[in-house]
Coordinates of C-alpha atoms in Angstrom, one line a residue:
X1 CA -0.6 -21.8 -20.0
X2 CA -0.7 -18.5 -17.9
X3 CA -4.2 -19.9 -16.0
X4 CA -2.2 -23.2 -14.9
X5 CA 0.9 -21.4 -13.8
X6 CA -0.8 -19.1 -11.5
X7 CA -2.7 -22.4 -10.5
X8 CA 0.4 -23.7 -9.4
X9 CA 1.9 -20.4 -7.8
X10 CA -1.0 -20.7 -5.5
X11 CA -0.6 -24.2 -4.8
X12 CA 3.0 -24.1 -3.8
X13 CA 2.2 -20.9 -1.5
X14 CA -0.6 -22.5 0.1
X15 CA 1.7 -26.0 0.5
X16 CA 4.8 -23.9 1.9
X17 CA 2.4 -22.3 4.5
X18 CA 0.9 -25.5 5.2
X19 CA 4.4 -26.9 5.6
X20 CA 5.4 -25.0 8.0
X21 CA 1.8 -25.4 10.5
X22 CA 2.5 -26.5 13.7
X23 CA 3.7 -25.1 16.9
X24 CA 7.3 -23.4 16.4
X25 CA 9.6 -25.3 18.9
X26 CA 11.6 -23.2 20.4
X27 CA 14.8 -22.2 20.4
X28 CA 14.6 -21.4 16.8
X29 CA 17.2 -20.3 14.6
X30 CA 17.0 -18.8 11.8
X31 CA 19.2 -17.7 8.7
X32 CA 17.8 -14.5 7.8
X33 CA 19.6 -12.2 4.5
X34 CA 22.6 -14.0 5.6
X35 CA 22.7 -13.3 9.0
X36 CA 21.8 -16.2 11.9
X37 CA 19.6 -15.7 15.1
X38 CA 17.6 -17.2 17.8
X39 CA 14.4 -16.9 19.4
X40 CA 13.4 -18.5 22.8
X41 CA 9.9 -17.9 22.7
X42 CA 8.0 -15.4 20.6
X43 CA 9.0 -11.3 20.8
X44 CA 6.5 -9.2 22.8
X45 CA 8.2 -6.2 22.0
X46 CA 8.4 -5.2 18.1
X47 CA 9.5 -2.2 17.0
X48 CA 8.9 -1.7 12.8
X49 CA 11.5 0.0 10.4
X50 CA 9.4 -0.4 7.2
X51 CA 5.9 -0.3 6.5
X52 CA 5.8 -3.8 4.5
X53 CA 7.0 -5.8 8.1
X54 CA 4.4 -3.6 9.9
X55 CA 1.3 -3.9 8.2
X56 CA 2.4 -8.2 7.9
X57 CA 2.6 -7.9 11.6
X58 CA -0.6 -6.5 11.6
X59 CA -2.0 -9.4 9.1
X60 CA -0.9 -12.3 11.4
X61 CA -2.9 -10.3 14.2
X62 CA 0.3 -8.9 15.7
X63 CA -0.9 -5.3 16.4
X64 CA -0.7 -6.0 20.2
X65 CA 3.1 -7.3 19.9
X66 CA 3.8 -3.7 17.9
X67 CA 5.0 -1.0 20.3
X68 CA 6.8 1.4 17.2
X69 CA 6.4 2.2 13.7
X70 CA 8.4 4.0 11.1
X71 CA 9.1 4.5 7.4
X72 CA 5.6 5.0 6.2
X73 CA 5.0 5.6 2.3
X74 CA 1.3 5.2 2.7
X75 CA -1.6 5.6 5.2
X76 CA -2.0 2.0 6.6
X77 CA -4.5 -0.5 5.3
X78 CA -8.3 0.8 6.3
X79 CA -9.1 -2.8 8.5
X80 CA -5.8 -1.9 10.7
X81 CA -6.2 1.8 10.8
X82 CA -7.4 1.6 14.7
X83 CA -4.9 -0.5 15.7
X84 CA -2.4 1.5 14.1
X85 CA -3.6 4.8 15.3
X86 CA -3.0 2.8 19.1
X87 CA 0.6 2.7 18.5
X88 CA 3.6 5.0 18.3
X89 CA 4.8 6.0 15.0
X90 CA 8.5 6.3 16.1
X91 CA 9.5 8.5 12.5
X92 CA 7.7 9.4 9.1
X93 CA 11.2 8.4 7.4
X94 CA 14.6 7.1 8.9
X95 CA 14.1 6.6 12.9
X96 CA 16.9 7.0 14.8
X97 CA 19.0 3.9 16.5
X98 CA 18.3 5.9 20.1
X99 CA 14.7 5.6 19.3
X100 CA 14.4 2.4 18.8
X101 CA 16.3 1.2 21.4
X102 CA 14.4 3.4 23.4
X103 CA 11.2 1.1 22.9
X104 CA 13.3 -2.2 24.1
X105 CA 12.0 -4.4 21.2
X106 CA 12.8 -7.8 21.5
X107 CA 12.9 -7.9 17.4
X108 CA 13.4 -5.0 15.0
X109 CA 11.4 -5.7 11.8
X110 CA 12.9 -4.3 8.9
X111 CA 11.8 -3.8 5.1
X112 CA 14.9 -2.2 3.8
X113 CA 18.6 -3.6 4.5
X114 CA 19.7 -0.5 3.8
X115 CA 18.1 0.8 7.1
X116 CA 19.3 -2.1 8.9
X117 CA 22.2 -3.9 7.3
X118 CA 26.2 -3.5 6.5
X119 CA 25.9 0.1 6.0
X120 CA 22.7 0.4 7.7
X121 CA 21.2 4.6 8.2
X122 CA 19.8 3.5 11.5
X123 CA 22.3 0.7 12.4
X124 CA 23.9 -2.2 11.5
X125 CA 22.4 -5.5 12.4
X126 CA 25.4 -5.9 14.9
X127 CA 24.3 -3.0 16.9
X128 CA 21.5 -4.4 17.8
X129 CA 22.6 -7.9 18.5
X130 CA 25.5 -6.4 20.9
X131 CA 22.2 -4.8 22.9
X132 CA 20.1 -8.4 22.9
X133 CA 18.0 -7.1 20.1
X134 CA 17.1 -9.5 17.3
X135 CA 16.6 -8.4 14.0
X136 CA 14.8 -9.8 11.0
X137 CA 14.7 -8.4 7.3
X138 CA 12.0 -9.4 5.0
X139 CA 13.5 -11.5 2.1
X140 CA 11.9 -9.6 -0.3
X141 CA 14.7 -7.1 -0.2
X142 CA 17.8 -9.7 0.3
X143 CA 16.5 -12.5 -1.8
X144 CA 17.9 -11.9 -5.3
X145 CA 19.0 -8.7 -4.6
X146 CA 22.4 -7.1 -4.2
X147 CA 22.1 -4.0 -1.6
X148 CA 26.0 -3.5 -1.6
X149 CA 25.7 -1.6 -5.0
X150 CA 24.3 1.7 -3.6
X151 CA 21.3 3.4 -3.7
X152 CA 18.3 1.1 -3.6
X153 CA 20.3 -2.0 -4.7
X154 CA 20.0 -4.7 -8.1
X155 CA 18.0 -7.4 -8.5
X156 CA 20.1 -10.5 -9.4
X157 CA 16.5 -12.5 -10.4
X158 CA 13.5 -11.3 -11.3
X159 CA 11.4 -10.6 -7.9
X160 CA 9.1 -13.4 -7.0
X161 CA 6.2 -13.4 -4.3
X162 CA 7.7 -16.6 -3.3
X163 CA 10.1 -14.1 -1.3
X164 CA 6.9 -12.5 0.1
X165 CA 5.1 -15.7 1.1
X166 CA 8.9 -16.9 2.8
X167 CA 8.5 -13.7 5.0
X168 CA 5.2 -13.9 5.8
X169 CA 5.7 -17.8 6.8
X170 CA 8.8 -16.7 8.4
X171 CA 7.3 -14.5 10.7
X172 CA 4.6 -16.6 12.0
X173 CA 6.9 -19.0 12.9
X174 CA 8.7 -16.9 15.3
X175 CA 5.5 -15.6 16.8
X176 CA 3.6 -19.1 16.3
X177 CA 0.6 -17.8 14.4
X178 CA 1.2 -20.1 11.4
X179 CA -2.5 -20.6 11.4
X180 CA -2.6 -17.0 10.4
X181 CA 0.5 -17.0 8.5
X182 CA -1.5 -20.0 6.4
X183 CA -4.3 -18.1 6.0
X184 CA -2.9 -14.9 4.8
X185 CA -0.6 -16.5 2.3
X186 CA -3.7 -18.4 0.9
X187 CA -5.4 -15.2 0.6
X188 CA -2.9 -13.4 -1.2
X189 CA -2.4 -16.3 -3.5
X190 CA -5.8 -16.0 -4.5
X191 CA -5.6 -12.6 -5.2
X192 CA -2.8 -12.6 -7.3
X193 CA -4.4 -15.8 -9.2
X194 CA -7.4 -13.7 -9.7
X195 CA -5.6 -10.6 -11.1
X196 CA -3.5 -12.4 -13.8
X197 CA -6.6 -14.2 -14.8
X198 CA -8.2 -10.9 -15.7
X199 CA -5.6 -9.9 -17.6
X200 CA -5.6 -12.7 -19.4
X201 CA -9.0 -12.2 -20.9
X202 CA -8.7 -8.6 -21.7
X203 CA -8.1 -7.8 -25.7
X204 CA -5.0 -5.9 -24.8
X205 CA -2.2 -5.2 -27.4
X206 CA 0.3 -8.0 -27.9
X207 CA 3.3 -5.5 -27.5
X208 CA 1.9 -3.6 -25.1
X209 CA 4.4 -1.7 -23.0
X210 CA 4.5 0.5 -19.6
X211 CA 6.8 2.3 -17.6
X212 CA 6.6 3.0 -13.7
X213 CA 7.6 6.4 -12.0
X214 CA 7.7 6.4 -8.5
X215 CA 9.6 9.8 -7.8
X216 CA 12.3 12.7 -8.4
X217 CA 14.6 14.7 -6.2
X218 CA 13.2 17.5 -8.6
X219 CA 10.5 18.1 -11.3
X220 CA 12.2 17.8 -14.8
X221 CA 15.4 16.0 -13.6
X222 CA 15.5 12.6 -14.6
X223 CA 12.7 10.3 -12.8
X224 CA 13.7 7.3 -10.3
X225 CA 12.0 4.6 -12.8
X226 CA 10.9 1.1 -12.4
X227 CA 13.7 -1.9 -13.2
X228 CA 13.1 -5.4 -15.0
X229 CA 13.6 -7.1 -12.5
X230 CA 11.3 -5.4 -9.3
X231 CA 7.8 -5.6 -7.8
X232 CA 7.0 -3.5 -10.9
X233 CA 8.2 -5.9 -13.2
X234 CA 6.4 -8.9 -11.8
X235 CA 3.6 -6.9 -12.3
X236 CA 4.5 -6.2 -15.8
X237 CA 5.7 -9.5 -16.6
X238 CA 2.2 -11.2 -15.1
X239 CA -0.1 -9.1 -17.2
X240 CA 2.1 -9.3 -20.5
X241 CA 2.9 -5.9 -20.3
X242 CA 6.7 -4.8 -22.0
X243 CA 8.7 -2.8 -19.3
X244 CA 10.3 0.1 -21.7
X245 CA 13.3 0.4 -18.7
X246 CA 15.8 -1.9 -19.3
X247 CA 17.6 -2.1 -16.3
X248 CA 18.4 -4.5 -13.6
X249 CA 18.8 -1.7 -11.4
X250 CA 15.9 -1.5 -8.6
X251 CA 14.8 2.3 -9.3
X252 CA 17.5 3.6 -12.1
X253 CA 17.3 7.2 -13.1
X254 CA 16.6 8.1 -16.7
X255 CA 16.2 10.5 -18.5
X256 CA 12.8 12.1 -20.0
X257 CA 13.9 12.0 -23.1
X258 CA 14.9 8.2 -23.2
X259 CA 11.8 7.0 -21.7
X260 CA 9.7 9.6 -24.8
X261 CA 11.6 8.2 -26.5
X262 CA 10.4 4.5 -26.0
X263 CA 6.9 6.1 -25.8
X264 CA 5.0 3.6 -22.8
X265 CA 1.5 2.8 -23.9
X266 CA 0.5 3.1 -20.3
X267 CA 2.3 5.1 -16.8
X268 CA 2.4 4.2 -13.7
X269 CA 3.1 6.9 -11.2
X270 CA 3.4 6.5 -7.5
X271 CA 0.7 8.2 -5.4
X272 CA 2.5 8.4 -1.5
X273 CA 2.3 10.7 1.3
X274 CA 6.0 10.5 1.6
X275 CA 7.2 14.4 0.9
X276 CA 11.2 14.1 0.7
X277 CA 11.0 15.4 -3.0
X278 CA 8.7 17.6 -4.8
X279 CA 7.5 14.7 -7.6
X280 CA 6.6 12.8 -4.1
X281 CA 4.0 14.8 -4.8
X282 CA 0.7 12.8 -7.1
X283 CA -0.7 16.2 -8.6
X284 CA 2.7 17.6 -9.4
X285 CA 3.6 14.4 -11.4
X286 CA 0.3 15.0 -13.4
X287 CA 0.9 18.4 -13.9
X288 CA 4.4 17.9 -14.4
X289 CA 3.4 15.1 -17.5
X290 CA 1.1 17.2 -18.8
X291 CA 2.7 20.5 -19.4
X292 CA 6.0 19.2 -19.9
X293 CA 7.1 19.6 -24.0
X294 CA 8.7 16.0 -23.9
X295 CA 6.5 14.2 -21.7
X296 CA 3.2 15.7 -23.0
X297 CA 3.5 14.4 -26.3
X298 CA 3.5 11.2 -25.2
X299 CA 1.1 8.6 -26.0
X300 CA -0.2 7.1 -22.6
X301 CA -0.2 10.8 -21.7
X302 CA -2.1 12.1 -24.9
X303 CA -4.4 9.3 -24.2
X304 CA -4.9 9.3 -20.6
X305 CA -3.6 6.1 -19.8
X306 CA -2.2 7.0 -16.5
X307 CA -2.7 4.9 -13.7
X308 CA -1.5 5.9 -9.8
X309 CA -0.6 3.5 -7.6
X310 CA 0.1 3.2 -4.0
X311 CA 3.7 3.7 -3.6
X312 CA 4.2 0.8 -1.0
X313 CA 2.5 -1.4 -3.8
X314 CA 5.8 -0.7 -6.3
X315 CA 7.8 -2.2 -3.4
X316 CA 8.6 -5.5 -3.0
X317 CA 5.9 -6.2 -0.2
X318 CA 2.6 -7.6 0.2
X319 CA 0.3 -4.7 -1.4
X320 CA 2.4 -5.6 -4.4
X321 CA 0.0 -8.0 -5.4
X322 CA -2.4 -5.0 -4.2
X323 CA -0.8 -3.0 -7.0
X324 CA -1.0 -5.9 -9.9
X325 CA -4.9 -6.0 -8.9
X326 CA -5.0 -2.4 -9.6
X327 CA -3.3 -2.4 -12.5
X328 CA -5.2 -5.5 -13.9
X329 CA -8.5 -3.4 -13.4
X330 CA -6.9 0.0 -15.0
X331 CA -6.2 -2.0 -18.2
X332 CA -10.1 -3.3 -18.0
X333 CA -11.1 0.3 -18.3
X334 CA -8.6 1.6 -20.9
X335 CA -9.0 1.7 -24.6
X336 CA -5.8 1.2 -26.9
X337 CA -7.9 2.0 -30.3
X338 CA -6.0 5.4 -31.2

C-alpha cells in the first residue's frame, strides 16, 4: 500500500510539472497566499527573504537573476556554493525593508509570511507593491497554514510536498524555466519515493515514536518542538514513525518533562548555523541531553538514538525531503533491541 502511494505521489508531481510546460504567456497573474499579481515578462532582479525560495531559485538555474540573499539557517547546497558566494547576502536573519529596496528587485521571494505578510518584520506585501515590487511567498508556508495566530503559525492540514512542488512549478512559470521546474520536481519525487521505500523494508518497531527539537531561547527552558502537522510530521507520518507532540501548532514549546515523559524512541535535533539562542547551538543540545537529570534518562538518549538534521530540512521546503532521506538512513543504522 505504502510503495503504490508514493508511486502515485510521484506521478501527480511529475504530471503537475508537465502540466504546466510550455512557454508562460505573459502578462501572468497569479493568486499567490491570497494576494494577486502580475508579471510582464520574467524578473531580472530577485532579491531572497528565506533560504527555501533561494536555493529553488538556484535549482531552476536562477543564480544569475539573484542579486540578494537573507535568512540563512544553513550553509547553501555544495553544487551552488560558487554561485552563492557571487552574490550579496543582504542579512544572516531579518533584512531590513531599506535594504531590499535598496537592490531594486523586480520580485521579492519570500519563505516566511511572517517576514513578508499582514504583520510582516520586514514589510507588508503592500509596501512593496506601492514601490512596483512584486512579491511571491512559497505556498509551503500559506497553504494549510494559519500565520495570523502568532509565533510561527498552525497548520490547518497536515503539510504536503504537493505545496512544495506548486512553488517550485510556480516559480518557473514566472521566469519560464518550466523545463527546469519539470525536471527538479521529478527529481525530488524520486527522492522522496526512494526514502519511504527504505523505510518500508526496515524491521522497525510498530509503535515506534520520535520527537523533533529544533531550538530554545535558553538551555533547560522548554524546547521549540516539532507539531503533527509540519515538515517534521510528513516525515514522521511517511516512515511510520509516532510524533510524541501532539500539537497542531508549527514549533509549540513544551516542557522537558512532558516530552520524558512520553519517552521518544528516537530525537531529532536541529543542527544550524543560525546563533539567535544558545540551543541554536548542535553541541550544546548534545550536551545539554546528556547531562540534563530529565533528559538523560531518556531512552533514545540512553541509547544513542539521536539523529541531527539540517535545520532548513525541518522547514517546510525542499531539503525537507532532504531531511526524510536522512532520517530514513538513521533508522537503517539504529538498533531498537534494548
Amino acid at each position: 500500500m505504502m510503495l503504490r502511494l508514493t508511486t502515485a505521489i510521484a506521478a501527480s508531481a511529475v504530471g503537475l510539472a508537465q502540466a504546466a510546460y510550455a512557454s508562460t504567456d505573459y502578462p501572468l497573474t497569479l493568486t499567490n497566499c491570497g494576494v494577486d499579481f502580475s508579471v510582464t515578462s520574467p524578473p531580472e532582479r530577485t532579491v531572497t527573504v528565506g533560504q527555501s525560495a533561494t536555493e529553488i531559485l538556484y535549482s531552476l538555474g536562477l543564480a544569475d537573476r539573484v542579486n540578494g540573499t537573507s535568512v540563512w539557517f544553513n550553509p547553501v547546497l555544495p553544487q551552488f556554493a560558487d554561485a552563492n558566494e557571487a552574490i550579496e547576502r543582504i542579512a544572516n536573519d531579518d533584512p531590513s525593508f531599506e535594504a531590499v529596496v535598496n537592490k531594486r528587485p523586480d520580485l521579492v521571494a519570500v519563505q516566511y509570511e511572517w517576514h513578508v505578510g499582514p504583520t510582516g518584520s520586514v514589510a507588508t506585501r503592500e509596501q512593496f507593491h506601492e514601490l512596483g515590487i512584486n512579491t511571491y511567498i512559497m505556498p509551503a508556508d500559506c497553504d494549510t497554514k494559519d500565520n495570523s495566530t502568532g509565533g510561527d503559525g498552525t497548520r490547518t492540514a497536515a503539510f504536503s510536498t504537493d505545496s512544495i512542488y506548486k512553488g517550485i512549478t510556480e516559480l518557473a512559470t514566472i521566469y519560464d524555466v518550466q523545463d527546469a521546474g519539470e525536471a527538479l520536481i521529478t527529481d525530488l519525487a524520486a527522492r522522496e519515493q526512494r526514502a519511504i521505500v527504505l523505510a518500508s523494508s526496515l524491521d522497525l518497531p510498530e509503535d515506534l515514536s520520535a520527537a523533533f527539537w529544533f531550538s530554545s531561547t535558553d538551555l533547560g527552558v522548554s524546547p521549540f518542538v516539532a507539531g503533527q502537522l509540519g515538515a517534521p510530521g510528513y516525515m514522521m507520518e511517511k516512515l511510520g514513525i509516532r510524533n510524541v507532540i501532539e500539537s497542531d501548532e508549527e514549533w509549540p514549546t513544551v516542557g522537558w518533562e512532558s516530552i520524558a515523559r512520553a519517552d521518544p524512541d528516537v530525537l531529532v535535533i536541529a543542527s544550524m548555523d543560525r546563533r539567535r539562542f544558545p540551543a541554536d547551538d548542535i553541541e550544546a543540545k548534545r550536551e545539554f541531553l546528556h547531562s540534563d537529570p530529565v533528559t538523560r534518562e531518556m531512552n533514545a538518549v540512553k541509547n544513542n538514538r539521536i539523529v541531527e538534521m539540517d535545520a532548513h530540512a525541518m522547514s517546510a521546503t525542499m531539503r525537507t525531503i532532504y531531511g526524510l532521506e536522512s532520517l530514513a538512513e538513521a533508522l537503517s543504522n539504529m538498533s531498537f533491541n534494548e
